[in-house]
Coordinates of C-alpha atoms and ligand atoms in Angstrom, one line a residue:
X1 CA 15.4 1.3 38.4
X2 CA 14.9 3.2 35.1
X3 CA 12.3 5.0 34.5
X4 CA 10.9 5.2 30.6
X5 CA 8.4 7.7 29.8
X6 CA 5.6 7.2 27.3
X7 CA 6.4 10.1 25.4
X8 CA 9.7 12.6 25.8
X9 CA 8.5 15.6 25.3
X10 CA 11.3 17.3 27.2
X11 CA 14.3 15.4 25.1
X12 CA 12.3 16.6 22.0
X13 CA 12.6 20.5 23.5
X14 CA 16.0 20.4 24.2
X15 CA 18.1 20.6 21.1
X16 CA 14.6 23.1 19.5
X17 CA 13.8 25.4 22.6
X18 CA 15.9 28.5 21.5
X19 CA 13.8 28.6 18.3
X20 CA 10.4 27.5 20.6
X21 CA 11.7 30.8 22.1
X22 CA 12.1 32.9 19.2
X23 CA 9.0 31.8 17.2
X24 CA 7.1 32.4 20.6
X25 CA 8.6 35.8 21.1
X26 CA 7.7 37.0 17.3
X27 CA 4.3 36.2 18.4
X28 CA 4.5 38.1 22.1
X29 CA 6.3 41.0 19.7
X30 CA 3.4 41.4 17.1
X31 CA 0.6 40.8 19.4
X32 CA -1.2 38.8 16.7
X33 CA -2.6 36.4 18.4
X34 CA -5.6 35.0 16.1
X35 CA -5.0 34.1 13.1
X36 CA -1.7 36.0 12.6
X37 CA 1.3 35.0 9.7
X38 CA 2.6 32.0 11.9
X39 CA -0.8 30.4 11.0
X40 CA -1.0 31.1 7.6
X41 CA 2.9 30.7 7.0
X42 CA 2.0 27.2 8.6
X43 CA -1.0 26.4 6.8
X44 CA 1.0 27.1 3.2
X45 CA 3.9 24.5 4.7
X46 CA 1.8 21.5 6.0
X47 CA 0.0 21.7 2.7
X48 CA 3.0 21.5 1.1
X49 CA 4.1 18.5 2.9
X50 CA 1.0 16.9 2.8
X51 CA 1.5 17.1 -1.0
X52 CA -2.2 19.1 -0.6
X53 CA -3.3 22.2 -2.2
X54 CA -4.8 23.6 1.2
X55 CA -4.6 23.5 4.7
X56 CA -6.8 25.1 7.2
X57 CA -5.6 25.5 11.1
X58 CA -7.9 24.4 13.4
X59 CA -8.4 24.5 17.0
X60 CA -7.6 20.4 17.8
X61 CA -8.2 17.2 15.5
X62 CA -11.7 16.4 16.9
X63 CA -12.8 20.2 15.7
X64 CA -11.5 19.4 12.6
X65 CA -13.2 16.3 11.9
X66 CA -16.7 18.1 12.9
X67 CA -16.1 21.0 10.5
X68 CA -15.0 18.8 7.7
X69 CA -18.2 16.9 8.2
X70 CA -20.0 20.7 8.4
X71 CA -18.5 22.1 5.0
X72 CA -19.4 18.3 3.1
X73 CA -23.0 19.1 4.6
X74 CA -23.5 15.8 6.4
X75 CA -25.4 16.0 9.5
X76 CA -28.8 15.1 10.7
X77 CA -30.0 12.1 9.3
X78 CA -27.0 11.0 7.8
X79 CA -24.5 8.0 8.2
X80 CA -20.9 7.8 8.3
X81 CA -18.6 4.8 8.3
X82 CA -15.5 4.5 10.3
X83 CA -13.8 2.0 12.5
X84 CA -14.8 0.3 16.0
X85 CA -11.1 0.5 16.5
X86 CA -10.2 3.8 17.1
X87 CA -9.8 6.5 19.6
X88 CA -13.6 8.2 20.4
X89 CA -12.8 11.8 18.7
X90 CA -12.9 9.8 15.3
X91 CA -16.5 9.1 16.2
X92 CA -17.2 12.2 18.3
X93 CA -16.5 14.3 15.3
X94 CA -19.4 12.8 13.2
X95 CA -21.6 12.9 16.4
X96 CA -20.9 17.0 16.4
X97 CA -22.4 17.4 12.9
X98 CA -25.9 15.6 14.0
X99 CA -24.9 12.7 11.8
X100 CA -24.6 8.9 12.7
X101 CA -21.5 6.8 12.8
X102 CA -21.6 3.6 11.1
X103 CA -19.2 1.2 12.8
X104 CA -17.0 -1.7 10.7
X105 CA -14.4 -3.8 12.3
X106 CA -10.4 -4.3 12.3
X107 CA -7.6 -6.0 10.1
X108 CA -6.5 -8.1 12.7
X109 CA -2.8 -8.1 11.2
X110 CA -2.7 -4.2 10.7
X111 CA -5.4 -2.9 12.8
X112 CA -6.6 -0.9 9.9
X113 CA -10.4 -0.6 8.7
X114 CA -11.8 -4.1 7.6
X115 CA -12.3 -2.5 3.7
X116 CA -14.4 -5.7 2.9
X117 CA -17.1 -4.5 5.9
X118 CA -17.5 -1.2 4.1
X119 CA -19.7 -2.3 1.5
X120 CA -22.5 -4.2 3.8
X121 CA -22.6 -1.3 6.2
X122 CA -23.7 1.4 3.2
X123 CA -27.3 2.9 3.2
X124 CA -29.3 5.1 1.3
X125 CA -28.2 7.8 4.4
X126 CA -24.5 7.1 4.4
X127 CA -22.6 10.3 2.9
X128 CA -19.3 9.4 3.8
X129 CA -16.5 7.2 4.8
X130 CA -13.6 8.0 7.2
X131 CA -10.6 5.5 7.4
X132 CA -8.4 6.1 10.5
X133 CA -4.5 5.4 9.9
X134 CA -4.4 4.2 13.4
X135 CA -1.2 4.2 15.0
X136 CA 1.0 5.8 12.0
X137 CA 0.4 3.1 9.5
X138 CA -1.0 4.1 6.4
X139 CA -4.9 2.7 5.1
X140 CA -4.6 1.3 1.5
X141 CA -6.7 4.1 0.1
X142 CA -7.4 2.8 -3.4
X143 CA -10.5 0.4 -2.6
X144 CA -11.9 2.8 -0.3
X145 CA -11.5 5.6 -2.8
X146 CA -13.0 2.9 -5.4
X147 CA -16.2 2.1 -2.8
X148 CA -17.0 5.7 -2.6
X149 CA -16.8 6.4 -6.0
X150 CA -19.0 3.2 -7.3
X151 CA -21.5 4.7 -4.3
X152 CA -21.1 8.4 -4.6
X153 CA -19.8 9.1 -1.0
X154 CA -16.9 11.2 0.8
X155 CA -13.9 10.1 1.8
X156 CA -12.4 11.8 4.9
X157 CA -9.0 10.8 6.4
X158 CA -8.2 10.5 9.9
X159 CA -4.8 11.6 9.8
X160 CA -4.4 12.4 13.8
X161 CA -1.5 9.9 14.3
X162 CA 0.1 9.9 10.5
X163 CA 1.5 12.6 9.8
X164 CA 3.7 12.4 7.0
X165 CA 3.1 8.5 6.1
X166 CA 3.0 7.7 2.7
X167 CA 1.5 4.6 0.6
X168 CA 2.1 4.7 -3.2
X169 CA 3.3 8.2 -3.5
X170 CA 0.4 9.5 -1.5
X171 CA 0.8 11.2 2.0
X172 CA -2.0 10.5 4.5
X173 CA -4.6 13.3 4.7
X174 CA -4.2 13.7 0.4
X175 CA -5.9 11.3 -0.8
X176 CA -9.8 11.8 0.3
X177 CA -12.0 15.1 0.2
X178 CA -10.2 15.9 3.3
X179 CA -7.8 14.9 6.0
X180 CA -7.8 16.1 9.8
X181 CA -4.7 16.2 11.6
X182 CA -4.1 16.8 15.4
X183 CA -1.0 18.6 16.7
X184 CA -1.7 16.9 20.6
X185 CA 1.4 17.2 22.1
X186 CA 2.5 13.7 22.2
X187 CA 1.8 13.2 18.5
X188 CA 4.1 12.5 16.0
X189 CA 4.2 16.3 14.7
X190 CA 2.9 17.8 18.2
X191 CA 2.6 21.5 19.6
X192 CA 2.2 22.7 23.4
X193 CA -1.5 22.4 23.6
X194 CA -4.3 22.0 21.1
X195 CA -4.1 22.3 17.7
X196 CA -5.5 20.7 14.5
X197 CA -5.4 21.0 10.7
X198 CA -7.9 20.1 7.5
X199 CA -6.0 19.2 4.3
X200 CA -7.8 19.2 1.3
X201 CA -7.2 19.7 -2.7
X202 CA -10.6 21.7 -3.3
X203 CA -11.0 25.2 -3.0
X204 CA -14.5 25.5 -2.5
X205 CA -14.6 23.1 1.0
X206 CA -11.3 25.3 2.1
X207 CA -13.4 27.9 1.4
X208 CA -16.0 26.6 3.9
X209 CA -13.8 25.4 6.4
X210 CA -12.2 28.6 6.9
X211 CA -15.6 30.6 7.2
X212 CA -16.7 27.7 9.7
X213 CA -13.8 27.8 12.1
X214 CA -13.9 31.7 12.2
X215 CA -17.7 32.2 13.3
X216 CA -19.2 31.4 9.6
X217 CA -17.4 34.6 8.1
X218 CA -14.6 35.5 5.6
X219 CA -15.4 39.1 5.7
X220 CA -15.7 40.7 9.5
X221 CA -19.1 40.9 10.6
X222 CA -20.3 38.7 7.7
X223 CA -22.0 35.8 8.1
X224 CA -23.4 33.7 5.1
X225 CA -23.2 30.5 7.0
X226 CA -23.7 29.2 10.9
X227 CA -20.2 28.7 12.1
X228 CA -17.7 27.9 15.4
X229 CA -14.6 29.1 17.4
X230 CA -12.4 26.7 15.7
X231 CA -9.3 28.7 15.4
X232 CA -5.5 27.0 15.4
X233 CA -3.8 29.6 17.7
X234 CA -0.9 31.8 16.4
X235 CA 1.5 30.5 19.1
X236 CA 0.8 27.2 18.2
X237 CA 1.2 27.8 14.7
X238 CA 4.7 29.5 15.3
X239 CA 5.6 26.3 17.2
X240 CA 4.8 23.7 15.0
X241 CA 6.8 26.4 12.5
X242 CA 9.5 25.1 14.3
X243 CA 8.7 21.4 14.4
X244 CA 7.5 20.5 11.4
X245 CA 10.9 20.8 9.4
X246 CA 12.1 18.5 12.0
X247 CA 8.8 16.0 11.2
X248 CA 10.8 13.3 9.1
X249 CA 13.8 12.9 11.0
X250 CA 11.3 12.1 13.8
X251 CA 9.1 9.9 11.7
X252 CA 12.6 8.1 10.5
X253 CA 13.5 7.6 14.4
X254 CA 10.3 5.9 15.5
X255 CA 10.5 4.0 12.6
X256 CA 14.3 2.2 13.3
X257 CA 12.8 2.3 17.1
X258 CA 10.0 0.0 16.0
X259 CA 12.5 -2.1 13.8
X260 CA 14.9 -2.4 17.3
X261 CA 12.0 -3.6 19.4
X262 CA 10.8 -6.1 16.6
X263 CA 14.5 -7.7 16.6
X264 CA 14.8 -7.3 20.6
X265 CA 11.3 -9.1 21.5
X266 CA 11.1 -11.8 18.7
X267 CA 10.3 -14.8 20.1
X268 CA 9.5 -13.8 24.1
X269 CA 6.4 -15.7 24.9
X270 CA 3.1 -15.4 23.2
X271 CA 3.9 -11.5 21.9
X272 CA 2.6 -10.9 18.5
X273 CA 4.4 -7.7 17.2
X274 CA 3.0 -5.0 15.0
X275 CA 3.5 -5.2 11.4
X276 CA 6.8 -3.4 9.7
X277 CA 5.4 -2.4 6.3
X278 CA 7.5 -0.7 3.5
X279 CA 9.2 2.4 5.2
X280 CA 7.7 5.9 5.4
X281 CA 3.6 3.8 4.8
X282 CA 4.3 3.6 8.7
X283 CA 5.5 6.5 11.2
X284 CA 4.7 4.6 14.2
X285 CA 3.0 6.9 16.3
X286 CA 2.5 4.1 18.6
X287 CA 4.4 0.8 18.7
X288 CA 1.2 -2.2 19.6
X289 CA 2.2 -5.6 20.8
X290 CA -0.2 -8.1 21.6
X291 CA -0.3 -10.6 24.6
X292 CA -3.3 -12.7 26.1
X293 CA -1.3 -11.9 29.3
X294 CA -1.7 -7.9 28.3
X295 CA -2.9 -6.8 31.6
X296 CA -0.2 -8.2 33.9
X297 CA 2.6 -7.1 31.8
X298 CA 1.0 -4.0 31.7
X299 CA 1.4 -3.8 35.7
X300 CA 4.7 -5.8 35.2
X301 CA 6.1 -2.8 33.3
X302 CA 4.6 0.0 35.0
X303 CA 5.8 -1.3 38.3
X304 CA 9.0 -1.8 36.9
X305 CA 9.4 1.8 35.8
X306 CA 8.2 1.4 31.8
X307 CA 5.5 3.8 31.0
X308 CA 3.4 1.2 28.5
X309 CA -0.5 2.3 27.6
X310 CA -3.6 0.8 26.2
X311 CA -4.8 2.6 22.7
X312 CA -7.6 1.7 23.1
X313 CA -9.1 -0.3 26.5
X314 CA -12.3 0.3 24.6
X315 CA -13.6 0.1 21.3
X316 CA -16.2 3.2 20.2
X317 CA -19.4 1.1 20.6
X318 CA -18.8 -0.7 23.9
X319 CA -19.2 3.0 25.6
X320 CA -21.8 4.6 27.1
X321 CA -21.8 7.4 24.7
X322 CA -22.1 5.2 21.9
X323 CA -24.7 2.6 23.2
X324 CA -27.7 4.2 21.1
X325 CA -26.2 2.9 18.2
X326 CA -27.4 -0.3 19.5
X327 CA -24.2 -2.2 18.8
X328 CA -23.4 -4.8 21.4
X329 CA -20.8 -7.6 22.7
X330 CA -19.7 -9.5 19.5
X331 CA -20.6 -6.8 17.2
X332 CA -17.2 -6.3 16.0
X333 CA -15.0 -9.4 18.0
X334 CA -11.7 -7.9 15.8
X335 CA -11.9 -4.7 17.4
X336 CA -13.2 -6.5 21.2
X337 CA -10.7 -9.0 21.3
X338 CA -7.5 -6.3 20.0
X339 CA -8.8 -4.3 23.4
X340 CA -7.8 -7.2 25.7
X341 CA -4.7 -8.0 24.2
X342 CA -3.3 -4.9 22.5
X343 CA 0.0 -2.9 25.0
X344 CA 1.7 0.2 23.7
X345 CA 5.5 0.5 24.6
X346 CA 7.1 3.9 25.2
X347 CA 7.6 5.4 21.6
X348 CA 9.2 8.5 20.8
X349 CA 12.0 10.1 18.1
X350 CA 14.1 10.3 21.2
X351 CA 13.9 6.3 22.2
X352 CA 17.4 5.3 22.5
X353 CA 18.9 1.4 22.4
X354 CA 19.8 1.5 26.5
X355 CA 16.0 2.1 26.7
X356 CA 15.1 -0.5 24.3
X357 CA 17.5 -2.7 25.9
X358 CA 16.1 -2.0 29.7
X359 CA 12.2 -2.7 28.0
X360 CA 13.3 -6.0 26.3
X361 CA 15.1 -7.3 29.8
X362 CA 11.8 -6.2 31.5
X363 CA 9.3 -7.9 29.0
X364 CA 11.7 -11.0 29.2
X365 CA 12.0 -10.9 33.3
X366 CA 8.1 -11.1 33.3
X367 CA 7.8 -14.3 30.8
X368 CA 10.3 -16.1 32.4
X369 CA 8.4 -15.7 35.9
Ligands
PLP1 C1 -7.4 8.9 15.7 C2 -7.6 10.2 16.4 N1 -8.6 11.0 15.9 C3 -8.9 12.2 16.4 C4 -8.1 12.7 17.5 C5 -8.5 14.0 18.1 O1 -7.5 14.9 18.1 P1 -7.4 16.0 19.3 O2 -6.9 15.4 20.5 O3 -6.5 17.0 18.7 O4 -8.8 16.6 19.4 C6 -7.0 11.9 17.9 C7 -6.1 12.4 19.0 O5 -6.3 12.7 20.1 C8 -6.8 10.6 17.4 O6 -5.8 9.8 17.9

């Protein structure tokens, strides 16, 4: 039997771990473990490839979400709108600042944010809105951008799974106030821990999000503002130093390995698979199939040695941590009905066709029982 990981992480090593190595032992040589150049060498190159003017390291993506709320000032009392789709640190961010998430539903071809929910949810206490480019793809940002200016809010981007996608000569994270990125090791630009990033074009909310990730301070021992440990660590930053030239090349893999498993399951029982948009809007973080029989393939597969996953078995307002909001059953029946029928297959740069091949035989085995 073969067996298919979710995620490679040791296929992605190989060919890099010499330079892993070497930007690990400039680190171990200088000793400058917080905030040393690797950071800020780092910093200056995501920004760059974000096509933003500023990025700020932080300590994982859910830390960057709550300081990009902090430094736009939204906390107690305030609303934010994001999806019912997404994975719970989107939420879990806006819940650190005090404030209130504000819950639309799905697209149920893209899985993106329903845009024409946005509207209805506004109130006089909602400051922001925070599209999630959930598995890779890319949010049309121009209606959101167009909501938020007709009603004065924020836009923050949820970049954690899209790093380097690009819709109309935009790259996710550029396009609102700010962006948060996380470097999880299984993401599409991913370093050997925790790490996170905030993109952003404005040099006064940099300004703020660097005091607030470094205990409110620019200057040592000054304080102007209440602020956190949110620090992204030197060895990290060295790391993703390595990886990050490599990001497209990766991005360009996952992408043909999407467009192999289209062509390989077309047509095997009732799957409906994801969306190929215009190359580059998607960098397919995670590959999402749907199935009504989702759960026994899901056992079918694992059994049979294929590593598949559920992003996610639960939408945000069906868990306990989220049952203040007073949501219930049938409250968002795009996002409910996605988590009964949505299965990620293994996905990573790495994915080669003898894997594909062994998946597709496995997926066919199990709808012709
Ligand atoms: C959509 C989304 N938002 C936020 C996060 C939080 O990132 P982290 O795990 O680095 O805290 C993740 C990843 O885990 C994510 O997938």
């Amino acid at each position: 039997m073969m067996k298919i990981p979710f995620v490679d992480l040791q296929s992605q090593l190989k060919p890099i771990r010499n330079q892993i190595n070497e930007g690990i032992n400039g680190v171990l040589d200088k000793c400058n473990f917080i905030l040393g150049d690797d950071v800020k060498k780092f910093e200056d190159s995501f920004a760059k490839y974000c096509g933003a003017k500023y990025a700020i390291g932080i300590s994982s993506g859910l830390d960057a979400i709550h300081l990009a709320m902090r430094a736009l000032e939204i906390g107690e009392g305030d609303e934010v709108i994001t999806q019912a789709n997404t994975f719970i640190a989107t939420a879990l961010g806006i819940t650190m600042a005090g404030a209130k998430p504000v819950l639309v539903d799905a697209n149920e071809s893209n899985f993106l944010m329903n845009v024409e929910q946005i509207e209805k949810a506004i109130t006089p206490k909602t400051k922001a809105i925070m599209p999630v480019h959930l598995y890779g793809r890319m949010t049309d940002m121009t209606p959101i951008m167009k909501l938020a200016k007709k009603h004065d809010l924020h836009v923050v981007e949820d970049a954690a799974q899209s790093h380097g996608a690009q819709l109309f000569g935009a790259r996710a994270g550029s396009v609102g106030a700010m962006g948060c990125f996380s470097f999880y090791p299984g993401k599409n630009l991913g370093c050997y821990g925790d790490g996170g990033m905030v993109v952003t074009n404005d040099p006064q909310l940099k300004d703020k999000v660097e005091a607030l990730r470094n205990y409110g301070s620019i200057k040592k021992y000054h304080h102007p503002i209440v602020g956190f440990n949110n620090r992204l660590d030197t060895m990290q930053a060295a790391i993703l130093n390595v990886k990050l030239p490599h990001l497209d090349a990766y991005n360009s893999a996952r992408f043909e390995a999407a467009i192999k498993y289209n062509k390989a399951l077309e047509g095997i029982g009732d799957l409906v698979l994801p969306e190929i948009p215009e190359k580059k809007s998607h960098v397919f973080h995670l590959y999402v199939l749907k199935t009504k029989k989702r759960d026994q393939l899901l056992e079918f597969l694992n059994n049979q040695g294929v590593q598949a996953g559920i992003h996610y078995p639960i939408p945000v307002h069906m868990h306990g941590a989220y049952a203040h909001l007073g949501y219930k059953t049938g409250s968002f029946p795009v996002s409910e009905k996605m988590a009964s029928e949505i299965l990620s297959l293994p996905m990573f740069p790495e994915l080669n066709d003898v894997q594909i091949d062994y998946v597709k035989q496995k997926v066919k085995e199990f709808f012709s029982k």
